[in-house]
PDB file of C-alpha atoms in Angstrom:
ATOM      1  CA  MET U   1       0.000   0.000   0.000  1.00  0.00           C
ATOM      2  CA  TYR U   2       1.483   3.337  -1.124  1.00  0.00           C
ATOM      3  CA  SER U   3       0.979   6.889   0.154  1.00  0.00           C
ATOM      4  CA  PRO U   4      -1.645   9.007  -1.659  1.00  0.00           C
ATOM      5  CA  ILE U   5       0.813  11.923  -1.314  1.00  0.00           C
ATOM      6  CA  HIS U   6       4.058  10.203  -2.275  1.00  0.00           C
ATOM      7  CA  ASN U   7       3.215   7.433  -4.748  1.00  0.00           C
ATOM      8  CA  ASN U   8       6.566   5.718  -4.287  1.00  0.00           C
ATOM      9  CA  ILE U   9       6.528   5.605  -0.453  1.00  0.00           C
ATOM     10  CA  LYS U  10       5.093   2.519   1.252  1.00  0.00           C
ATOM     11  CA  LEU U  11       2.738   3.098   4.140  1.00  0.00           C
ATOM     12  CA  GLN U  12       3.833   1.659   7.483  1.00  0.00           C
ATOM     13  CA  PRO U  13       1.523   0.216  10.170  1.00  0.00           C
ATOM     14  CA  LYS U  14       1.221   2.343  13.285  1.00  0.00           C
ATOM     15  CA  THR U  15      -1.066   2.661  16.290  1.00  0.00           C
ATOM     16  CA  VAL U  16      -2.077   6.208  17.169  1.00  0.00           C
ATOM     17  CA  PRO U  17      -3.738   7.349  20.365  1.00  0.00           C
ATOM     18  CA  PRO U  18      -6.288   6.367  21.487  1.00  0.00           C
ATOM     19  CA  GLY U  19      -5.450   2.948  20.054  1.00  0.00           C
ATOM     20  CA  ILE U  20      -6.543   3.050  16.422  1.00  0.00           C
ATOM     21  CA  GLU U  21      -4.557   1.134  13.816  1.00  0.00           C
ATOM     22  CA  VAL U  22      -3.486   3.273  10.845  1.00  0.00           C
ATOM     23  CA  MET U  23      -1.094   3.081   7.934  1.00  0.00           C
ATOM     24  CA  SER U  24       1.335   5.996   8.135  1.00  0.00           C
ATOM     25  CA  CYS U  25       3.440   7.730   5.483  1.00  0.00           C
ATOM     26  CA  PRO U  26       6.969   8.109   6.888  1.00  0.00           C
ATOM     27  CA  GLU U  27       7.640  10.986   4.457  1.00  0.00           C
ATOM     28  CA  SER U  28       4.572  13.223   4.952  1.00  0.00           C
ATOM     29  CA  GLY U  29       3.313  12.060   8.356  1.00  0.00           C
ATOM     30  CA  GLY U  30      -0.125  11.472   6.825  1.00  0.00           C
ATOM     31  CA  GLN U  31      -2.266   8.553   7.957  1.00  0.00           C
ATOM     32  CA  TRP U  32      -4.610   6.153   6.196  1.00  0.00           C
ATOM     33  CA  ILE U  33      -7.464   4.841   8.332  1.00  0.00           C
ATOM     34  CA  SER U  34      -9.364   1.974   6.821  1.00  0.00           C
ATOM     35  CA  SER U  35     -13.094   1.885   7.383  1.00  0.00           C
ATOM     36  CA  ALA U  36     -12.743  -1.449   9.192  1.00  0.00           C
ATOM     37  CA  ALA U  37     -10.032  -0.114  11.561  1.00  0.00           C
ATOM     38  CA  TYR U  38     -12.125   2.968  12.340  1.00  0.00           C
ATOM     39  CA  TRP U  39     -15.278   0.983  13.147  1.00  0.00           C
ATOM     40  CA  LYS U  40     -13.321  -1.610  15.144  1.00  0.00           C
ATOM     41  CA  TRP U  41     -11.841   1.193  17.268  1.00  0.00           C
ATOM     42  CA  ARG U  42     -15.165   3.039  17.542  1.00  0.00           C
ATOM     43  CA  GLU U  43     -16.876  -0.079  18.903  1.00  0.00           C
ATOM     44  CA  THR U  44     -14.457   0.016  21.859  1.00  0.00           C
ATOM     45  CA  LEU U  45     -15.848   3.388  22.994  1.00  0.00           C
ATOM     46  CA  ALA U  46     -18.276   3.190  25.887  1.00  0.00           C
ATOM     47  CA  GLU U  47     -19.995   6.393  24.725  1.00  0.00           C
ATOM     48  CA  PRO U  48     -19.416   9.144  22.158  1.00  0.00           C
ATOM     49  CA  ILE U  49     -16.687  11.648  22.944  1.00  0.00           C
ATOM     50  CA  PRO U  50     -18.118  15.154  23.497  1.00  0.00           C
ATOM     51  CA  ASN U  51     -17.254  17.713  20.811  1.00  0.00           C
ATOM     52  CA  LEU U  52     -15.463  20.859  21.960  1.00  0.00           C
ATOM     53  CA  ASP U  53     -15.938  24.213  20.262  1.00  0.00           C
ATOM     54  CA  LEU U  54     -12.644  25.951  20.910  1.00  0.00           C
ATOM     55  CA  GLY U  55     -12.629  28.416  18.025  1.00  0.00           C
ATOM     56  CA  ARG U  56      -9.733  28.269  15.606  1.00  0.00           C
ATOM     57  CA  PRO U  57      -6.602  26.524  16.917  1.00  0.00           C
ATOM     58  CA  GLU U  58      -3.723  28.907  17.707  1.00  0.00           C
ATOM     59  CA  GLY U  59      -0.764  28.699  15.344  1.00  0.00           C
ATOM     60  CA  GLN U  60      -2.156  25.699  13.511  1.00  0.00           C
ATOM     61  CA  ASP U  61      -3.029  26.422   9.894  1.00  0.00           C
ATOM     62  CA  LEU U  62      -3.462  22.951   8.464  1.00  0.00           C
ATOM     63  CA  ALA U  63      -5.343  24.326   5.437  1.00  0.00           C
ATOM     64  CA  ARG U  64      -2.050  25.651   4.032  1.00  0.00           C
ATOM     65  CA  GLU U  65      -0.514  22.199   4.178  1.00  0.00           C
ATOM     66  CA  ASP U  66      -3.513  20.406   2.652  1.00  0.00           C
ATOM     67  CA  SER U  67      -2.781  19.568  -0.965  1.00  0.00           C
ATOM     68  CA  ALA U  68      -5.606  20.320  -3.398  1.00  0.00           C
ATOM     69  CA  ALA U  69      -4.112  17.849  -5.875  1.00  0.00           C
ATOM     70  CA  GLY U  70      -6.182  14.728  -6.499  1.00  0.00           C
ATOM     71  CA  LYS U  71      -5.227  11.805  -4.289  1.00  0.00           C
ATOM     72  CA  ARG U  72      -5.821   8.146  -5.000  1.00  0.00           C
ATOM     73  CA  CYS U  73      -6.933   5.527  -2.524  1.00  0.00           C
ATOM     74  CA  PRO U  74      -4.019   3.299  -1.493  1.00  0.00           C
ATOM     75  CA  VAL U  75      -6.397   0.307  -1.385  1.00  0.00           C
ATOM     76  CA  ASP U  76      -8.377   0.444  -4.640  1.00  0.00           C
ATOM     77  CA  GLY U  77      -6.927   3.380  -6.613  1.00  0.00           C
ATOM     78  CA  ALA U  78     -10.182   5.395  -6.686  1.00  0.00           C
ATOM     79  CA  PHE U  79      -9.906   9.174  -6.390  1.00  0.00           C
ATOM     80  CA  LEU U  80     -10.395  10.396  -2.825  1.00  0.00           C
ATOM     81  CA  ILE U  81     -13.205  12.881  -2.264  1.00  0.00           C
ATOM     82  CA  ARG U  82     -12.424  15.976  -0.198  1.00  0.00           C
ATOM     83  CA  HIS U  83     -14.758  16.965   2.642  1.00  0.00           C
ATOM     84  CA  ARG U  84     -14.318  20.141   4.697  1.00  0.00           C
ATOM     85  CA  VAL U  85     -14.260  19.460   8.441  1.00  0.00           C
ATOM     86  CA  GLY U  86     -15.549  22.836   9.645  1.00  0.00           C
ATOM     87  CA  HIS U  87     -16.496  23.414  13.293  1.00  0.00           C
ATOM     88  CA  GLY U  88     -13.508  25.735  13.680  1.00  0.00           C
ATOM     89  CA  LEU U  89     -11.145  23.453  11.756  1.00  0.00           C
ATOM     90  CA  ASP U  90     -10.208  24.801   8.345  1.00  0.00           C
ATOM     91  CA  PHE U  91      -8.997  21.726   6.524  1.00  0.00           C
ATOM     92  CA  TYR U  92     -10.319  18.869   4.428  1.00  0.00           C
ATOM     93  CA  LEU U  93     -10.339  15.124   4.950  1.00  0.00           C
ATOM     94  CA  ASP U  94     -10.000  12.848   1.929  1.00  0.00           C
ATOM     95  CA  ARG U  95     -12.271   9.797   1.778  1.00  0.00           C
ATOM     96  CA  CYS U  96     -12.560   6.933  -0.665  1.00  0.00           C
ATOM     97  CA  GLY U  97     -16.102   6.519  -1.959  1.00  0.00           C
ATOM     98  CA  MET U  98     -15.393   2.869  -2.756  1.00  0.00           C
ATOM     99  CA  CYS U  99     -13.837   1.407   0.419  1.00  0.00           C
ATOM    100  CA  GLY U 100     -14.645   4.179   2.918  1.00  0.00           C
ATOM    101  CA  GLY U 101     -11.030   4.661   4.022  1.00  0.00           C
ATOM    102  CA  VAL U 102      -9.882   8.128   5.081  1.00  0.00           C
ATOM    103  CA  TRP U 103      -6.603   9.959   4.436  1.00  0.00           C
ATOM    104  CA  LEU U 104      -5.533  12.459   7.083  1.00  0.00           C
ATOM    105  CA  ASP U 105      -2.629  14.789   6.370  1.00  0.00           C
ATOM    106  CA  ALA U 106      -0.042  15.380   9.107  1.00  0.00           C
ATOM    107  CA  GLY U 107      -1.568  16.967  12.205  1.00  0.00           C
ATOM    108  CA  GLU U 108      -5.193  16.452  11.206  1.00  0.00           C
ATOM    109  CA  TRP U 109      -5.862  13.482  13.522  1.00  0.00           C
ATOM    110  CA  GLU U 110      -4.434  15.447  16.458  1.00  0.00           C
ATOM    111  CA  ALA U 111      -6.575  18.490  15.561  1.00  0.00           C
ATOM    112  CA  LEU U 112      -9.681  16.275  15.405  1.00  0.00           C
ATOM    113  CA  GLN U 113      -8.752  14.728  18.760  1.00  0.00           C
ATOM    114  CA  ALA U 114      -8.294  18.148  20.366  1.00  0.00           C
ATOM    115  CA  ARG U 115     -11.920  18.918  19.400  1.00  0.00           C
ATOM    116  CA  GLY U 116     -13.320  15.508  20.293  1.00  0.00           C
ATOM    117  CA  LEU U 117     -14.243  15.002  16.620  1.00  0.00           C
ATOM    118  CA  HIS U 118     -12.047  11.983  15.928  1.00  0.00           C
ATOM    119  CA  ASP U 119     -14.875   9.601  16.802  1.00  0.00           C
ATOM    120  CA  ASP U 120     -17.139  11.458  14.348  1.00  0.00           C
ATOM    121  CA  LEU U 121     -15.266  10.693  11.106  1.00  0.00           C
ATOM    122  CA  HIS U 122     -18.327   8.923   9.730  1.00  0.00           C
ATOM    123  CA  LEU U 123     -20.469  11.997  10.438  1.00  0.00           C
ATOM    124  CA  ILE U 124     -18.063  14.460   8.800  1.00  0.00           C
ATOM    125  CA  PHE U 125     -18.796  12.857   5.430  1.00  0.00           C
ATOM    126  CA  SER U 126     -22.575  13.017   5.832  1.00  0.00           C
ATOM    127  CA  SER U 127     -24.734  15.471   3.890  1.00  0.00           C
ATOM    128  CA  ALA U 128     -26.105  16.919   7.164  1.00  0.00           C
ATOM    129  CA  TRP U 129     -22.587  17.689   8.461  1.00  0.00           C
ATOM    130  CA  GLN U 130     -21.513  19.206   5.141  1.00  0.00           C
ATOM    131  CA  ALA U 131     -24.704  21.330   4.992  1.00  0.00           C
ATOM    132  CA  GLU U 132     -23.877  22.691   8.469  1.00  0.00           C
ATOM    133  CA  VAL U 133     -20.298  23.446   7.341  1.00  0.00           C
ATOM    134  CA  ARG U 134     -21.684  25.424   4.368  1.00  0.00           C
ATOM    135  CA  ARG U 135     -24.109  27.264   6.677  1.00  0.00           C
ATOM    136  CA  GLN U 136     -21.212  28.202   8.973  1.00  0.00           C
ATOM    137  CA  GLN U 137     -19.165  29.407   5.992  1.00  0.00           C
ATOM    138  CA  ARG U 138     -22.063  31.605   4.784  1.00  0.00           C
ATOM    139  CA  SER U 139     -22.494  33.005   8.292  1.00  0.00           C
ATOM    140  CA  GLU U 140     -18.774  33.830   8.537  1.00  0.00           C
ATOM    141  CA  ALA U 141     -18.855  35.455   5.085  1.00  0.00           C
ATOM    142  CA  ASP U 142     -21.910  37.520   6.100  1.00  0.00           C
ATOM    143  CA  GLU U 143     -20.099  38.601   9.269  1.00  0.00           C
ATOM    144  CA  ARG U 144     -17.031  39.714   7.261  1.00  0.00           C
ATOM    145  CA  LEU U 145     -19.258  41.666   4.860  1.00  0.00           C
ATOM    146  CA  LEU U 146     -21.130  43.403   7.686  1.00  0.00           C
ATOM    147  CA  LEU U 147     -17.860  44.243   9.388  1.00  0.00           C
ATOM    148  CA  LYS U 148     -16.525  45.736   6.160  1.00  0.00           C
ATOM    149  CA  ARG U 149     -19.680  47.786   5.494  1.00  0.00           C
ATOM    150  CA  LEU U 150     -20.510  48.953   9.024  1.00  0.00           C
ATOM    151  CA  GLY U 151     -17.176  48.882  10.809  1.00  0.00           C
ATOM    152  CA  GLU U 152     -16.541  47.170  14.122  1.00  0.00           C
ATOM    153  CA  ALA U 153     -18.118  49.804  16.389  1.00  0.00           C
ATOM    154  CA  ASP U 154     -21.425  50.038  14.491  1.00  0.00           C
ATOM    155  CA  LEU U 155     -21.637  46.271  14.029  1.00  0.00           C
ATOM    156  CA  ASN U 156     -21.178  45.765  17.781  1.00  0.00           C
ATOM    157  CA  LYS U 157     -23.842  48.403  18.492  1.00  0.00           C
ATOM    158  CA  THR U 158     -26.230  46.699  16.073  1.00  0.00           C
ATOM    159  CA  LYS U 159     -25.666  43.335  17.752  1.00  0.00           C
ATOM    160  CA  ALA U 160     -26.261  44.878  21.186  1.00  0.00           C
ATOM    161  CA  ILE U 161     -29.544  46.398  19.981  1.00  0.00           C
ATOM    162  CA  ARG U 162     -30.599  43.042  18.542  1.00  0.00           C
ATOM    163  CA  ARG U 163     -29.832  41.263  21.846  1.00  0.00           C
ATOM    164  CA  TRP U 164     -31.824  43.949  23.705  1.00  0.00           C
ATOM    165  CA  ILE U 165     -34.808  43.536  21.379  1.00  0.00           C
ATOM    166  CA  GLU U 166     -34.721  39.721  21.539  1.00  0.00           C
ATOM    167  CA  SER U 167     -34.642  39.761  25.345  1.00  0.00           C
ATOM    168  CA  HIS U 168     -37.322  42.447  25.752  1.00  0.00           C
ATOM    169  CA  PRO U 169     -40.796  41.279  26.917  1.00  0.00           C
ATOM    170  CA  GLU U 170     -42.356  43.334  24.102  1.00  0.00           C
ATOM    171  CA  ALA U 171     -39.916  42.142  21.416  1.00  0.00           C
ATOM    172  CA  ASN U 172     -42.710  41.527  18.882  1.00  0.00           C
ATOM    173  CA  LEU U 173     -44.114  45.035  19.339  1.00  0.00           C
ATOM    174  CA  ILE U 174     -40.660  46.608  19.005  1.00  0.00           C
ATOM    175  CA  GLN U 175     -40.026  44.617  15.828  1.00  0.00           C
ATOM    176  CA  THR U 176     -43.410  45.688  14.442  1.00  0.00           C
ATOM    177  CA  ILE U 177     -42.513  49.339  15.098  1.00  0.00           C
ATOM    178  CA  LEU U 178     -39.097  48.936  13.450  1.00  0.00           C
ATOM    179  CA  ASP U 179     -40.699  47.274  10.438  1.00  0.00           C
ATOM    180  CA  GLY U 180     -42.984  50.320  10.093  1.00  0.00           C
ATOM    181  CA  ASP U 181     -46.093  48.173  10.500  1.00  0.00           C
ATOM    182  CA  PHE U 182     -47.410  49.942  13.626  1.00  0.00           C
ATOM    183  CA  ASP U 183     -49.788  52.817  13.200  1.00  0.00           C
ATOM    184  CA  SER U 184     -50.691  54.481  16.510  1.00  0.00           C
ATOM    185  CA  ASN U 185     -53.352  56.705  14.884  1.00  0.00           C
TER     186      ASN U 185
END
């Protein structure tokens, strides 16, 4: 079995914490996790590991290191399909649509572990997870646009006003007035 990154480098067996068997590329540090190894390890868990939302990791820009070049599955040669992880992690995981194996570039398994997402590999590839990642991306893009158009001070004021309205006992009336739909005459 050869590395999807370095076609001439043989993958070496390795056990990574917390006890999952992978095939590792000695050149890139990437890891191949077969579907069978993942599910075998996952069955050993007493309960799911809680996910942690820690924002973006400090000093860890794995997206820069992630190659956009097409990678082939070391098992069956099919092209690997890229899936964005999201949830504060700005990198992609590569999965084989044929055998279900996953390629993780160097540092990605550790980043997933730090967030408690390493036991959710199967969910990351789901349409529901990917839809949430796209929703988060749109929300972040909207935030950047608002920041650019309003500036930080006015955006913060606007958010404070919104929080005040949402927490007010007469929030619906206030919203009606703001919408111009209230006529006191």
